[in-house]
Every structure is written in C-alpha cells, then in structure tokens.
CSV table of C-alpha atoms and ligand atoms in Angstrom, one decimal:
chain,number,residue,atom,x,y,z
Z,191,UNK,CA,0.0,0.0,0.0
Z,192,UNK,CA,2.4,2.4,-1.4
Z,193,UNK,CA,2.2,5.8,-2.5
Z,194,UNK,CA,1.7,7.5,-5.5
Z,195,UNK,CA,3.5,6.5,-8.9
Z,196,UNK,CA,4.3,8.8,-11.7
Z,197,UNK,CA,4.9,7.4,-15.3
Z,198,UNK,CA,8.1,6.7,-17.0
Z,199,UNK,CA,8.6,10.0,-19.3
Z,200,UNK,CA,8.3,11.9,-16.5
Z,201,UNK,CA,5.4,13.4,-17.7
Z,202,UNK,CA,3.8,13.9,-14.1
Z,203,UNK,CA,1.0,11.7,-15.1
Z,204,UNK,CA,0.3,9.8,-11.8
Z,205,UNK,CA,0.2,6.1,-12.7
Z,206,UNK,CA,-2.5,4.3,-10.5
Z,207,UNK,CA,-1.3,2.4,-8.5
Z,208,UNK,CA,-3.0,-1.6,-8.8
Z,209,UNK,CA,-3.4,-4.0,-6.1
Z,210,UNK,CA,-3.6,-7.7,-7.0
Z,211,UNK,CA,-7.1,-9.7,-4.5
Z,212,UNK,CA,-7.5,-13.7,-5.2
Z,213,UNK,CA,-11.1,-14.9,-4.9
Z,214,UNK,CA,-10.9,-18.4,-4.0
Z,215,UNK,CA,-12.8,-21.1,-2.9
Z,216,UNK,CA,-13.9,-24.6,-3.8
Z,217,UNK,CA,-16.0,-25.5,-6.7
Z,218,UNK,CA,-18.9,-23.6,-7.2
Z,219,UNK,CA,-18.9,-21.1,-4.2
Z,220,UNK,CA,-19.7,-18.4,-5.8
Z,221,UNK,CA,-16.0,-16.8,-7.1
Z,222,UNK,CA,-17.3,-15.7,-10.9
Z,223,UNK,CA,-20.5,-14.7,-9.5
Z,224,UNK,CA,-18.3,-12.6,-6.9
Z,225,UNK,CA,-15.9,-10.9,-9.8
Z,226,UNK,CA,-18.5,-10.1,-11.6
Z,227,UNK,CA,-20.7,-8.5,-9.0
Z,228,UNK,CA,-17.7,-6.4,-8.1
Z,229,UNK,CA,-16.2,-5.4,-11.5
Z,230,UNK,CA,-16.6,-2.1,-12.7
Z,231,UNK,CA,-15.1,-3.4,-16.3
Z,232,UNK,CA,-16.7,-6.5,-17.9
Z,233,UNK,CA,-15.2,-9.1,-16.4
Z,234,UNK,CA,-13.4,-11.4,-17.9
Z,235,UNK,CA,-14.5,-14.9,-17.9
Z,236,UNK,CA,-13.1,-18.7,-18.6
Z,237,UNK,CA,-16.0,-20.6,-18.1
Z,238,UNK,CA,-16.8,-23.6,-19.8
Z,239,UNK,CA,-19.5,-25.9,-20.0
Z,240,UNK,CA,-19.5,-28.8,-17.8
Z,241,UNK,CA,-19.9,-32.0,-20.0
Z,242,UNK,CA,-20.5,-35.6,-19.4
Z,243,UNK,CA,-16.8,-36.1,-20.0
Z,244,UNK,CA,-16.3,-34.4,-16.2
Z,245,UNK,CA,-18.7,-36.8,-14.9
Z,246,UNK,CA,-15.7,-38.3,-12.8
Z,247,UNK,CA,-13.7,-35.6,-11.5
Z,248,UNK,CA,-16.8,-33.0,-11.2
Z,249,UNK,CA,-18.4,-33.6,-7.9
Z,250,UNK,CA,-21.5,-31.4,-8.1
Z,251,UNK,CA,-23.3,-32.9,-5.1
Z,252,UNK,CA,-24.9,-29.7,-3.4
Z,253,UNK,CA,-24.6,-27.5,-7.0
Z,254,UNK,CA,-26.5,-29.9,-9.2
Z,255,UNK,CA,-27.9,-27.4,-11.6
Z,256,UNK,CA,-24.1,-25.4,-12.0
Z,257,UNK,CA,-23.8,-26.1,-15.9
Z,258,UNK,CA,-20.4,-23.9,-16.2
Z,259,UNK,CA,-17.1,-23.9,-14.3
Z,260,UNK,CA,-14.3,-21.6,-14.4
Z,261,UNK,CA,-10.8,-23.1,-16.6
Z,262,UNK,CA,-8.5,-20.6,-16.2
Z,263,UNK,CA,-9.2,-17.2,-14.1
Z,264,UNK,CA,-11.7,-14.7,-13.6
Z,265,UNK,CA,-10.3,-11.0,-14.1
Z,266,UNK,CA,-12.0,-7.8,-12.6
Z,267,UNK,CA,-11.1,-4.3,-11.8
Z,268,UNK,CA,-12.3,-1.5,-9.2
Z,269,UNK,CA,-11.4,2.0,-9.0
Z,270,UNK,CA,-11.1,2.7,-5.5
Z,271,UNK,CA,-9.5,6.6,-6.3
Z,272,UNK,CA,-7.3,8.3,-8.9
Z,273,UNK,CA,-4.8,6.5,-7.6
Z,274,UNK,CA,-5.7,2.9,-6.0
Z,275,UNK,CA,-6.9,0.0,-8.5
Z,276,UNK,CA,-7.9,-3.2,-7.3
Z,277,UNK,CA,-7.6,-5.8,-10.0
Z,278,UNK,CA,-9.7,-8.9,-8.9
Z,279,UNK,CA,-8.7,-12.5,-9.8
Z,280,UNK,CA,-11.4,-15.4,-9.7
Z,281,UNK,CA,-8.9,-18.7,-9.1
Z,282,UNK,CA,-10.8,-21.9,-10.9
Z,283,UNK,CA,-12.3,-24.2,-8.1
Z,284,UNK,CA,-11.7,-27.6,-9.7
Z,285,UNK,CA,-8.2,-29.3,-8.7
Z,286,UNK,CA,-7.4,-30.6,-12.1
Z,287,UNK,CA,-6.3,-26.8,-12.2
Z,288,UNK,CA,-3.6,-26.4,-9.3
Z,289,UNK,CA,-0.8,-25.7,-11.7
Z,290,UNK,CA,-2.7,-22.5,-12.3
Z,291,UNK,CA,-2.5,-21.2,-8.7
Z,292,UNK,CA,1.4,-20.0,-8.4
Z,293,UNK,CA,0.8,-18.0,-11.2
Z,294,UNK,CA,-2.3,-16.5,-10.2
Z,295,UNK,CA,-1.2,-16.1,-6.5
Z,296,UNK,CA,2.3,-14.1,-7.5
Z,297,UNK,CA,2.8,-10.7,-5.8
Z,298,UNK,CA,-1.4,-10.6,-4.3
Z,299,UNK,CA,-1.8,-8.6,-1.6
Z,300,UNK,CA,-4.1,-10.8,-0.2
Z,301,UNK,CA,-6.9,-13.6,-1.1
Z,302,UNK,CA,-10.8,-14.2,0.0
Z,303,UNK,CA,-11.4,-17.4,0.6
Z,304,UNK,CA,-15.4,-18.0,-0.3
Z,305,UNK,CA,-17.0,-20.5,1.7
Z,306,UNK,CA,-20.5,-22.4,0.5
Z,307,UNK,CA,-21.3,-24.3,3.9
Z,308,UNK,CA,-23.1,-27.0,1.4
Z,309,UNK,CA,-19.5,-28.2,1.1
Z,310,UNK,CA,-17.3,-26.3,3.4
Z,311,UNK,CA,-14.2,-28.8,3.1
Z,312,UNK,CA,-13.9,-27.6,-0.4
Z,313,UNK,CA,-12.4,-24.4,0.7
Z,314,UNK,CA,-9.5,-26.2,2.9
Z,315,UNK,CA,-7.1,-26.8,0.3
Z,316,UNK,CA,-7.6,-22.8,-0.5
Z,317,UNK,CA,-6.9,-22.1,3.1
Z,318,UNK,CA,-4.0,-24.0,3.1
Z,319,UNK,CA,-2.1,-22.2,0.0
Z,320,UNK,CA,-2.9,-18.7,2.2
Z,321,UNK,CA,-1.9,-20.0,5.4
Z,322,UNK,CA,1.5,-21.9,3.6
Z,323,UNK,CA,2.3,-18.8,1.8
Z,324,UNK,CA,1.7,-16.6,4.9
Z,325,UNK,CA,-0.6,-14.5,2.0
Z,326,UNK,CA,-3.5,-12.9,4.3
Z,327,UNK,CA,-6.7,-14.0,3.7
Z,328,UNK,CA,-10.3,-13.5,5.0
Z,329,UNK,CA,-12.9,-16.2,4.9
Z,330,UNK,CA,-16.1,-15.0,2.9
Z,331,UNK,CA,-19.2,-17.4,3.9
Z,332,UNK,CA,-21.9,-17.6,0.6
Z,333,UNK,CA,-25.0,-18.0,1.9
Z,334,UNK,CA,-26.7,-19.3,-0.7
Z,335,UNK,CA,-30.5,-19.9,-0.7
Z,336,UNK,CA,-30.9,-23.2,0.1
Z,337,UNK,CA,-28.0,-23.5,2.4
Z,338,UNK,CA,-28.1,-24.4,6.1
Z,339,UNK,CA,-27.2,-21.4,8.3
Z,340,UNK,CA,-24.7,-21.8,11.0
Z,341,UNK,CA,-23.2,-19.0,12.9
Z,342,UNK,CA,-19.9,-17.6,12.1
Z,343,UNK,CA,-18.4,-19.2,15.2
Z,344,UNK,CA,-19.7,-22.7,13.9
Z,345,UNK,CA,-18.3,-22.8,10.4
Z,346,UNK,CA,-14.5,-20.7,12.1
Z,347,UNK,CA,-14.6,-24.1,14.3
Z,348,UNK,CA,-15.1,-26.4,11.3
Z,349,UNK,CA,-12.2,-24.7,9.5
Z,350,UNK,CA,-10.2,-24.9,12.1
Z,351,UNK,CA,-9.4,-20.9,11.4
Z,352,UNK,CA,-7.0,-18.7,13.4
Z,353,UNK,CA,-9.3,-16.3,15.7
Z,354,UNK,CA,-7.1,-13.1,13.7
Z,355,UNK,CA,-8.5,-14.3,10.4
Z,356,UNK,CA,-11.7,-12.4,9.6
Z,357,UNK,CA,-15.1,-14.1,8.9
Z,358,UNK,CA,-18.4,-12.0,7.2
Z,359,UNK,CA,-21.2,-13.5,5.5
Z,360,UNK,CA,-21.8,-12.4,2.0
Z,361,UNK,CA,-24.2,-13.1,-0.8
Z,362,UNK,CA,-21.2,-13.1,-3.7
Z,363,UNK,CA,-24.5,-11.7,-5.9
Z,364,UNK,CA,-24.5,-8.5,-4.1
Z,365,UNK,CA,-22.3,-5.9,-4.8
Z,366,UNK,CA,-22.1,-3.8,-1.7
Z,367,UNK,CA,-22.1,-7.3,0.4
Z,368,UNK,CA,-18.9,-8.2,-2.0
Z,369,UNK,CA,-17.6,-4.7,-1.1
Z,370,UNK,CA,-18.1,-5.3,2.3
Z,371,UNK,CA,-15.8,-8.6,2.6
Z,372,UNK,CA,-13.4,-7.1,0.6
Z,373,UNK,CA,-13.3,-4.0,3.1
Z,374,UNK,CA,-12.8,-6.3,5.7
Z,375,UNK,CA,-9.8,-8.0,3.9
Z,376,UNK,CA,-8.2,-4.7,3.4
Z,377,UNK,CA,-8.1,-4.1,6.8
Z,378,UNK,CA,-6.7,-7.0,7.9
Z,379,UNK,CA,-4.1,-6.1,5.4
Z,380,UNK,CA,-3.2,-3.6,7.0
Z,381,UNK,CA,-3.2,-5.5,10.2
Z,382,UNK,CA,-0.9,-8.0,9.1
Z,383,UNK,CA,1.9,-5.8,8.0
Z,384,UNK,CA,1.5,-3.3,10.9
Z,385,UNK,CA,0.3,-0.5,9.1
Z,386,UNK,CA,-2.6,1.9,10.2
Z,387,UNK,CA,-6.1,0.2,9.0
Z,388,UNK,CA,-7.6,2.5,6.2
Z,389,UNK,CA,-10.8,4.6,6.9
Z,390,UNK,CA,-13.8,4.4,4.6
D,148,GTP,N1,-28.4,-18.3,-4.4
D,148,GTP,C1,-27.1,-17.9,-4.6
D,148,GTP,N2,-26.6,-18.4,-5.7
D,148,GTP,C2,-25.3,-18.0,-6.0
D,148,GTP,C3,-24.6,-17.2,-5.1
D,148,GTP,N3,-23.3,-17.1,-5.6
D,148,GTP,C4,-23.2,-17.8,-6.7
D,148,GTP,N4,-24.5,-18.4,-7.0
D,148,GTP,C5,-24.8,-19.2,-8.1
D,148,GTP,O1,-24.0,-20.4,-7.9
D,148,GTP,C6,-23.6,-20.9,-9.2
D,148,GTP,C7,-22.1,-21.1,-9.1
D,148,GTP,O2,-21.4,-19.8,-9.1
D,148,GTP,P1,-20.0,-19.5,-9.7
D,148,GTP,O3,-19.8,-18.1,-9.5
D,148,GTP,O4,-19.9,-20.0,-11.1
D,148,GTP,O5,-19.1,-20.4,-8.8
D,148,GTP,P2,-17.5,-20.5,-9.0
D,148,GTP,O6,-16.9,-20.6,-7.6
D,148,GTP,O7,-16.9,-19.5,-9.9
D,148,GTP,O8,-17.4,-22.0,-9.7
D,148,GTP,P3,-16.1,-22.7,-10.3
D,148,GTP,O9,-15.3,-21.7,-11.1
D,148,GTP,O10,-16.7,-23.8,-11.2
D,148,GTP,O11,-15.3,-23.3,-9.2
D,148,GTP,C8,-24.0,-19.8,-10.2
D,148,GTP,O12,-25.2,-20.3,-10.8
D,148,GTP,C9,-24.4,-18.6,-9.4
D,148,GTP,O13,-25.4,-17.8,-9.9
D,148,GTP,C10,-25.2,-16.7,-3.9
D,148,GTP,O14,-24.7,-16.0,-3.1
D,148,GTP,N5,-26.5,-17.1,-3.7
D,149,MG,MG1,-15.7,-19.7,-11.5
C-alpha cells in the first residue's frame, strides 16, 4: 500500500497504483459470480461448459444445476481513487487446475477465501495455499439460498481458522455485500503488515 507512482517519461502523469485480491474457494462457491458483482469493467471470464466427459472428476453434489465452471481465471477491476486500483482475480475451483495457482497467486496482496457451507471442506485446500504462503486472507461465507445457516463461530470451528482471520457472511451476488468482505480483507491487510487500518 504504497504511494503515488508517476509514469516513466516523466510526464507527471500519476500512474495508478493496482493492487492484486484472489477470490478463491472450492468448486462452485460463488467466485465468478463474486468478480463479476464487483467489477466495474466487464469481467473477464473462462467458463466452460461442464460436459458428461467431467462426470468423474466433477463432484456437483450440493450444486447440481451449475452447468459452467471456471478453466483458467476470472479478471476484474475496481477503482477505489485516482490512484488505488484493485484488480480482482477469480482462481478456478476444480483441482485438475492447481498448476494454475502459483501463477495466479504471485505478488497478491491478499486472497478471500469463499465459503459455501453446502461443502465447506472444499475451501481447505484454499486455506491452506494462504496460510503456507503466509498471504492474508479472509474467509467469505456464501450464503446461498438453500444452504443451512450456521453462525460464524460454527463454520470458524469447522475450518479450524485462526481467531485473527476475519469471517463476514456475503451473498457473492451483491455488490455492496462483495464490497463489504473485501473492506474487511483490506483491513486486515493492514493489520498484518502493521500499518494503520484505512478509513472508509
Ligand atoms: N443463491 C445464490 N446463488 C449463488 C450465489 N453465488 C453464486 N451463486 C450461483 O451459484 C452458481 C455457481 O457460481 P459460480 O460463481 O460459477 O461459482 P465458482 O466458484 O466460480 O465456480 P467454479 O469456477 O466452477 O469453481 C451460479 O449459478 C451462481 O449464480 C449466492 O450467493 N446465492
Ligand atoms: Mg468460477
């Protein structure tokens, strides 16, 4: 969270500075839906349609009618001021695409890890890249319709979370919810390297 850049020529054109989010998750929790809600650009997508072929590797117990899934990345951008971007990348959620995630993950400030309590162990092996990497990361729970609710307590206990790593419930539909979890990621952020926590 640096300040100000200024362009190569010297210009004086300040150069916005962009700050690289992972949204992350297991299959099907709700990362597109999240990039998209949240871009001001048209995001950009790498879905493809789920096939018969997939039929033993895709588990879609609990997200029976998802048709697409994400191959490659989602990409999104928000303009926080004339000189703070946030670029937003959507990681796939299927583990046939690992050899993705290096890539993906290199120089992020920090991740969301979206949680769909339908099939909360999906999101462990995302939690564990964060936690490995020491990359900060807060825990976004997708409450979708027909989905149980637990309290935040309940589902921290059954990911085993650190009490420092932040929990909100989101509905990855909603912009201002998305803004929301990302607001609290930002903070901890901030936390993590010592800094003072923004304002809004
Ligand atoms: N009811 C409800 N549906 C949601 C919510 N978030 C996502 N969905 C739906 O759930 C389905 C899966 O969402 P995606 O955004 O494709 O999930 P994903 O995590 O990107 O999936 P993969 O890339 O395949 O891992 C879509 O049909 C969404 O419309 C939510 O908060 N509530
Ligand atoms: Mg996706």
């Amino acid at each position: 969270m640096d300040s100000v850049r200024y362009d190569g020529e010297r210009r004086g054109n300040r150069v916005p500075i962009a700050l690289k989010i992972l949204i992350a998750g297991g299959f099907g929790a709700g990362k597109t839906t999240l990039v998209s809600a949240l871009s001001e650009v048209r995001p950009l997508q790498t879905e493809e349609i789920l096939t018969g072929a997939g039929i033993d590797t895709d588990d879609l117990s609990g997200v029976e009618t998802k048709t697409t899934t994400t191959v490659a990345m989602d990409f999104g951008r928000i303009t926080i001021n004339e000189d703070l971007q946030l670029y937003l990348f959507g990681t796939p959620g299927q583990d046939r695409f690992w050899f993705l995630w290096d890539e993906l993950a290199f120089g992020a400030l920090g991740a969301v890890v979206l949680a769909d309590t339908r099939r909360l162990a999906d999101c462990f092996p995302s939690i564990d890249y964060f936690e490995q990497r020491g990359i900060p990361f807060v825990v976004g729970v997708n409450c979708f319709d027909d989905a149980r609710r637990f309290s935040l307590e309940a589902v921290r206990r059954a990911l085993d979370l650190d009490p420092d790593v932040p929990m909100v419930l989101c509905d990855a539909r909603d912009r201002q919810s998305g803004k929301t979890v990302l607001i609290s990621l930002v903070e901890h952020v901030a936390r993590h390297r010592g800094e003072p926590v923004p304002t809004a």
